XYZ file of N, CA and C in Angstrom:
381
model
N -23.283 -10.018 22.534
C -23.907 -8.749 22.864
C -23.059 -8.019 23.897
N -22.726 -7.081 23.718
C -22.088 -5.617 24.442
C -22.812 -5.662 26.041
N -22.301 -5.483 27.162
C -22.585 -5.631 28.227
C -22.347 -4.005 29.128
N -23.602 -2.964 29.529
C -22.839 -1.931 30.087
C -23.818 -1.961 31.163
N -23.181 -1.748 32.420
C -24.383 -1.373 33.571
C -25.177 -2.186 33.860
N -25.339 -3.438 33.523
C -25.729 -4.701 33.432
C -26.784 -4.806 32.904
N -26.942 -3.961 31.731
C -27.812 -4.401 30.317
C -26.866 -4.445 29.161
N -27.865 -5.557 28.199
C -26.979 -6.095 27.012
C -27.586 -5.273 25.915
N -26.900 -4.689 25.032
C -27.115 -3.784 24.237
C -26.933 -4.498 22.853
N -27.886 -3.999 21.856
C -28.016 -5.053 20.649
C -26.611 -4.547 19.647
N -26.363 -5.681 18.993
C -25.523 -6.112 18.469
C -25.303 -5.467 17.421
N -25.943 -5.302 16.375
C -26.321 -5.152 15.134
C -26.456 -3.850 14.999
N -27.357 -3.198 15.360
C -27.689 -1.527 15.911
C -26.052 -0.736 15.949
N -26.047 0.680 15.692
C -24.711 1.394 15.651
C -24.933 1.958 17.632
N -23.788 1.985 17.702
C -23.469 2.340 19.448
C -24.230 3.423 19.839
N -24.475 4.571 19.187
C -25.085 5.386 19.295
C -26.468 4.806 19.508
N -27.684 4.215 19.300
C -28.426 3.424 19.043
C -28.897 3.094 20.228
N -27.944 1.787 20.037
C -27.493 0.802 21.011
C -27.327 1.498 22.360
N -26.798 2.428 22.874
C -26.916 3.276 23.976
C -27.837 3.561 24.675
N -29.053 3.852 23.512
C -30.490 4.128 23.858
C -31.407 3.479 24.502
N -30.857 1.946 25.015
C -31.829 0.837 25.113
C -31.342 1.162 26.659
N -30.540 1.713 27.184
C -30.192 2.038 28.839
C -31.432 2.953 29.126
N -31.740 2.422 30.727
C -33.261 3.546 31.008
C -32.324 4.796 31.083
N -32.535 5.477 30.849
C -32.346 7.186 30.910
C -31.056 7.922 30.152
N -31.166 6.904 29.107
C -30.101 7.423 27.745
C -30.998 7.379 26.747
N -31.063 8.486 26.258
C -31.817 9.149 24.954
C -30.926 9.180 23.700
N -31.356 9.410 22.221
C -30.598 9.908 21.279
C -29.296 10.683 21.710
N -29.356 11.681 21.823
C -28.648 13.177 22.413
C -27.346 12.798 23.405
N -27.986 12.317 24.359
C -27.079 11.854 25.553
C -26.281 10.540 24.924
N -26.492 9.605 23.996
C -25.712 8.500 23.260
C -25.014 9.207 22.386
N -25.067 10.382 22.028
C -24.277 10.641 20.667
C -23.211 12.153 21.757
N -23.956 12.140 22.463
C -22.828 12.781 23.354
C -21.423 11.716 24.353
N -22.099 10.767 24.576
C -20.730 9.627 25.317
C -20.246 9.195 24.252
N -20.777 9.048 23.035
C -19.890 8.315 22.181
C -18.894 9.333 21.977
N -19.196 10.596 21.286
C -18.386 12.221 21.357
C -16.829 12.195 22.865
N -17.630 12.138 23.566
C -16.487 12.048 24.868
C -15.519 10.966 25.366
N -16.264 10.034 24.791
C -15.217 8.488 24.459
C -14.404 8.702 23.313
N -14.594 9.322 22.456
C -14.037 9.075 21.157
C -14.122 7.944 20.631
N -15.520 7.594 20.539
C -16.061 6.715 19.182
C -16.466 6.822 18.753
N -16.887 6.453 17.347
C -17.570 7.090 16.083
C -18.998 6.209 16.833
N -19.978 7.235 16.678
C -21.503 7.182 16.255
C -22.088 5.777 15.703
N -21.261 5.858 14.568
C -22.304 4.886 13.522
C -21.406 3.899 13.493
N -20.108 3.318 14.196
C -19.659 1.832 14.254
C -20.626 1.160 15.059
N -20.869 0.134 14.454
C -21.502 -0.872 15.044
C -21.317 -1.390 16.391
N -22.354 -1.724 17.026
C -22.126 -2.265 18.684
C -21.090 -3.448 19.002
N -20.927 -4.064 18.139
C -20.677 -5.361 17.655
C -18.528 -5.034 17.852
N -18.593 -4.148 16.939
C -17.132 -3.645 16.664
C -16.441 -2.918 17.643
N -17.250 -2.565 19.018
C -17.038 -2.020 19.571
C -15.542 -2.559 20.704
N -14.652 -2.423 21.078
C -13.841 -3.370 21.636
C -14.107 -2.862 22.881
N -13.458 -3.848 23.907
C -13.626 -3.866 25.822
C -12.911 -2.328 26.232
N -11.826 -1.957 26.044
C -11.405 -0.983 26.420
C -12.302 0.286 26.320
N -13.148 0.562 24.978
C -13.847 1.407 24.826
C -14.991 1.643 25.349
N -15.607 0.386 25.697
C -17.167 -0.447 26.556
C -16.414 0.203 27.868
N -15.285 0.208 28.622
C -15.232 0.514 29.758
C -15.013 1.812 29.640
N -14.435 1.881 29.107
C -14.527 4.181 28.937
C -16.676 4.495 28.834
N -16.908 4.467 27.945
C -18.316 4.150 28.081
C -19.136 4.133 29.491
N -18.514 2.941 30.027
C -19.604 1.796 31.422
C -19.108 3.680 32.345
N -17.314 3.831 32.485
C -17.097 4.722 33.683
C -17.398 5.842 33.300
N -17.911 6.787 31.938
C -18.193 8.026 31.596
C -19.821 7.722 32.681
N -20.541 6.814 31.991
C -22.113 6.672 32.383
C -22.246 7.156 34.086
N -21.286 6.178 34.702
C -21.193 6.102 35.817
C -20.571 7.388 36.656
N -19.640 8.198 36.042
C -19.117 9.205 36.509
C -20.609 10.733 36.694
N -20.788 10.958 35.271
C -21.227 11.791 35.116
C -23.117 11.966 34.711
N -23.802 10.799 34.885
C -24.747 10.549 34.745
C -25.500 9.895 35.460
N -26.924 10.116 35.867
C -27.822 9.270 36.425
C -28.359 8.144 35.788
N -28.378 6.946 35.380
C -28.846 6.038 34.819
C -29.420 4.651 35.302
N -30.379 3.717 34.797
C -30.492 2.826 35.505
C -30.915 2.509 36.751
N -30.509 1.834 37.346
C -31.178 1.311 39.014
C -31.254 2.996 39.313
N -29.973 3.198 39.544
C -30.322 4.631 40.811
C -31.170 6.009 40.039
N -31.298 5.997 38.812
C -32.415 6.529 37.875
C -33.959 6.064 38.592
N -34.111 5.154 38.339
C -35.493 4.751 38.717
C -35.752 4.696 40.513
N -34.817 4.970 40.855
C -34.740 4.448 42.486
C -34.982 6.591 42.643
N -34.519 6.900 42.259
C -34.348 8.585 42.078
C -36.213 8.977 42.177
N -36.706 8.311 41.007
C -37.845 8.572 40.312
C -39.065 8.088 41.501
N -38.752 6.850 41.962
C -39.859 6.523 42.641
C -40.016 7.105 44.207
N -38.529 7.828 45.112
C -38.218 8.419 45.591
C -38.956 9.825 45.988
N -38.953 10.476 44.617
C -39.755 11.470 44.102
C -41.071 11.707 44.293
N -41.819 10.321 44.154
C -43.462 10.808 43.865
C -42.834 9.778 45.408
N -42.661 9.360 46.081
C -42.970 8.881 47.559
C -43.131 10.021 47.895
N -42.047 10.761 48.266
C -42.158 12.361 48.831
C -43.017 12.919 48.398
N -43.704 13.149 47.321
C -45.001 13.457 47.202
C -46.466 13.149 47.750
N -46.362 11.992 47.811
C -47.473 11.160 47.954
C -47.395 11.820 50.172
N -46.009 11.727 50.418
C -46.073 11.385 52.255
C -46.439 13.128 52.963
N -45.857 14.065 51.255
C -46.512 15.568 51.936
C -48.045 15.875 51.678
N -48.528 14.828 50.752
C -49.759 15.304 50.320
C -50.289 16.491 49.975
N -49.721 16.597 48.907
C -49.717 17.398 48.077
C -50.729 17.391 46.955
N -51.670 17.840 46.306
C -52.344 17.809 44.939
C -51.839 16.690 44.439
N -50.229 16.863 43.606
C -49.845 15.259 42.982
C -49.383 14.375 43.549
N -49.233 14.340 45.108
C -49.075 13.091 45.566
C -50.342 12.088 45.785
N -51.472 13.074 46.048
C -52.940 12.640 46.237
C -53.285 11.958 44.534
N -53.067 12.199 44.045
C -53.550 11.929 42.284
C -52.544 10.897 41.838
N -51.135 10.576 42.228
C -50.803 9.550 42.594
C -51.016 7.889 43.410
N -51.617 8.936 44.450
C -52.230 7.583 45.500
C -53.275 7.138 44.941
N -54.070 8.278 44.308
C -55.314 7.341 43.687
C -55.556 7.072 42.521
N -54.074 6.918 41.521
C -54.101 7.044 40.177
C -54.706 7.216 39.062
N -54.898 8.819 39.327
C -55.433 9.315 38.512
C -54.322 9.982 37.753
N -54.689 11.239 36.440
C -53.773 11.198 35.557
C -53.107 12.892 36.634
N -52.074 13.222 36.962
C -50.942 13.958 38.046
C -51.224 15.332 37.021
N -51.203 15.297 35.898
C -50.849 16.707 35.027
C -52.101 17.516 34.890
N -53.191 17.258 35.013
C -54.310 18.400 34.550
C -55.165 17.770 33.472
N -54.957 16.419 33.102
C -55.682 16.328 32.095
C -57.623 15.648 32.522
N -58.118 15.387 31.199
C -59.605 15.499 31.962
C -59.589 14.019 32.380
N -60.904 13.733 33.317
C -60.803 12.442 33.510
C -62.334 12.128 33.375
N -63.241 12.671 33.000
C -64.800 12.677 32.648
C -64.078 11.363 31.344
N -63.582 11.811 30.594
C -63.671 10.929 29.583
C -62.441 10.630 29.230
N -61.756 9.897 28.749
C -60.205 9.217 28.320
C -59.565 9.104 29.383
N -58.296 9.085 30.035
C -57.641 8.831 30.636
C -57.570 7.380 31.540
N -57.753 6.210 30.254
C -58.074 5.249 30.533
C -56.644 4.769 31.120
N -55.277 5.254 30.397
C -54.023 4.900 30.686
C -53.703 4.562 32.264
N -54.188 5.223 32.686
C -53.723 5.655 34.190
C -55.305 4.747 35.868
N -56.550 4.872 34.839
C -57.615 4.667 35.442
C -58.089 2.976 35.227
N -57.618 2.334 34.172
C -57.660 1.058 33.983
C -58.405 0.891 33.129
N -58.753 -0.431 32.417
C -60.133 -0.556 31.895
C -61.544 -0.023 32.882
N -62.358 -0.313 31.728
C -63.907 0.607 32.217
C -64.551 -0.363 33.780
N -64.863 0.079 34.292
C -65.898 -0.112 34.918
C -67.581 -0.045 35.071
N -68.266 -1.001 34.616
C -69.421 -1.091 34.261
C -70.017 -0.639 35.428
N -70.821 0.301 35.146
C -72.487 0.675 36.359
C -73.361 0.299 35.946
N -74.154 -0.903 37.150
C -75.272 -1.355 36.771
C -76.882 0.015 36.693
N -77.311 -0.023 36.095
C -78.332 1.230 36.714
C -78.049 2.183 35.860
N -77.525 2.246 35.243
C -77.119 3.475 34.276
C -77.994 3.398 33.308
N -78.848 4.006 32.601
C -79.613 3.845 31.186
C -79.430 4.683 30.777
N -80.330 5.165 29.520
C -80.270 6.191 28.687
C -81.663 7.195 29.017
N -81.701 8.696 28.185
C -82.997 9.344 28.481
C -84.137 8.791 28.708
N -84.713 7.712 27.910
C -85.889 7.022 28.073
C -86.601 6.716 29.497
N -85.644 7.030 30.521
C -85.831 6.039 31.839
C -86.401 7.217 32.464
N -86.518 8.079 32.222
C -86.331 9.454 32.155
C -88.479 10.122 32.483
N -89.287 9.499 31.689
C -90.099 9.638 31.011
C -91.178 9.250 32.262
């Protein structure tokens, strides 16, 4: 397996592909380094030789955010949010969903599984 940035990239998969499995390399951005390396797209990861893996590793590294300092970028981000207290730093701290969406109902992603209330019934209790 192909080694860049210190993830192993699958074998089998074409480089272009294979690119994609880096945090913050998309389609677009893989078929653009392969373009600026001068390697074809659709050769296999596999076929790929060392000289070209390092044109690759130093394009990533030159001209792109990727990886550790990607995610180190990201969490950076909502800290500074969270320490001005701001609307989405507050909706952060208490993870809820940051964009506007509703939270009466769905937004289980972000809120966890359910939480049961004892005491809750239906109309009947009502009567």
């Amino acid at each position: 397996m192909p080694r860049i940035l210190g993830v192993d990239i699958p074998n089998d998969r074409s480089i272009a592909v294979s690119l994609t499995y880096l945090y913050g390399v998309g389609p677009k951005t893989a078929r653009e380094l392969c373009h600026k390396a001068g390697i074809p797209g659709t050769k296999a990861a596999r076929e790929v030789a060392e000289d070209e893996l390092g044109r690759l590793a130093a394009l990533l590294e030159r001209d792109y955010t990727v990886e550790g300092p990607l995610r180190r970028q990201l969490a950076q981000n909502v800290s500074r949010l969270r320490d001005i207290g701001c609307y989405r730093g507050l909706r952060h701290r208490r993870g809820l969903p940051v964009r506007g969406q509703r939270t009466r109902t769905n937004a289980r992603t972000r809120k966890g599984p359910k939480k049961t209330v004892a005491g809750k019934k239906g109309v009947k209790d009502l009567r």
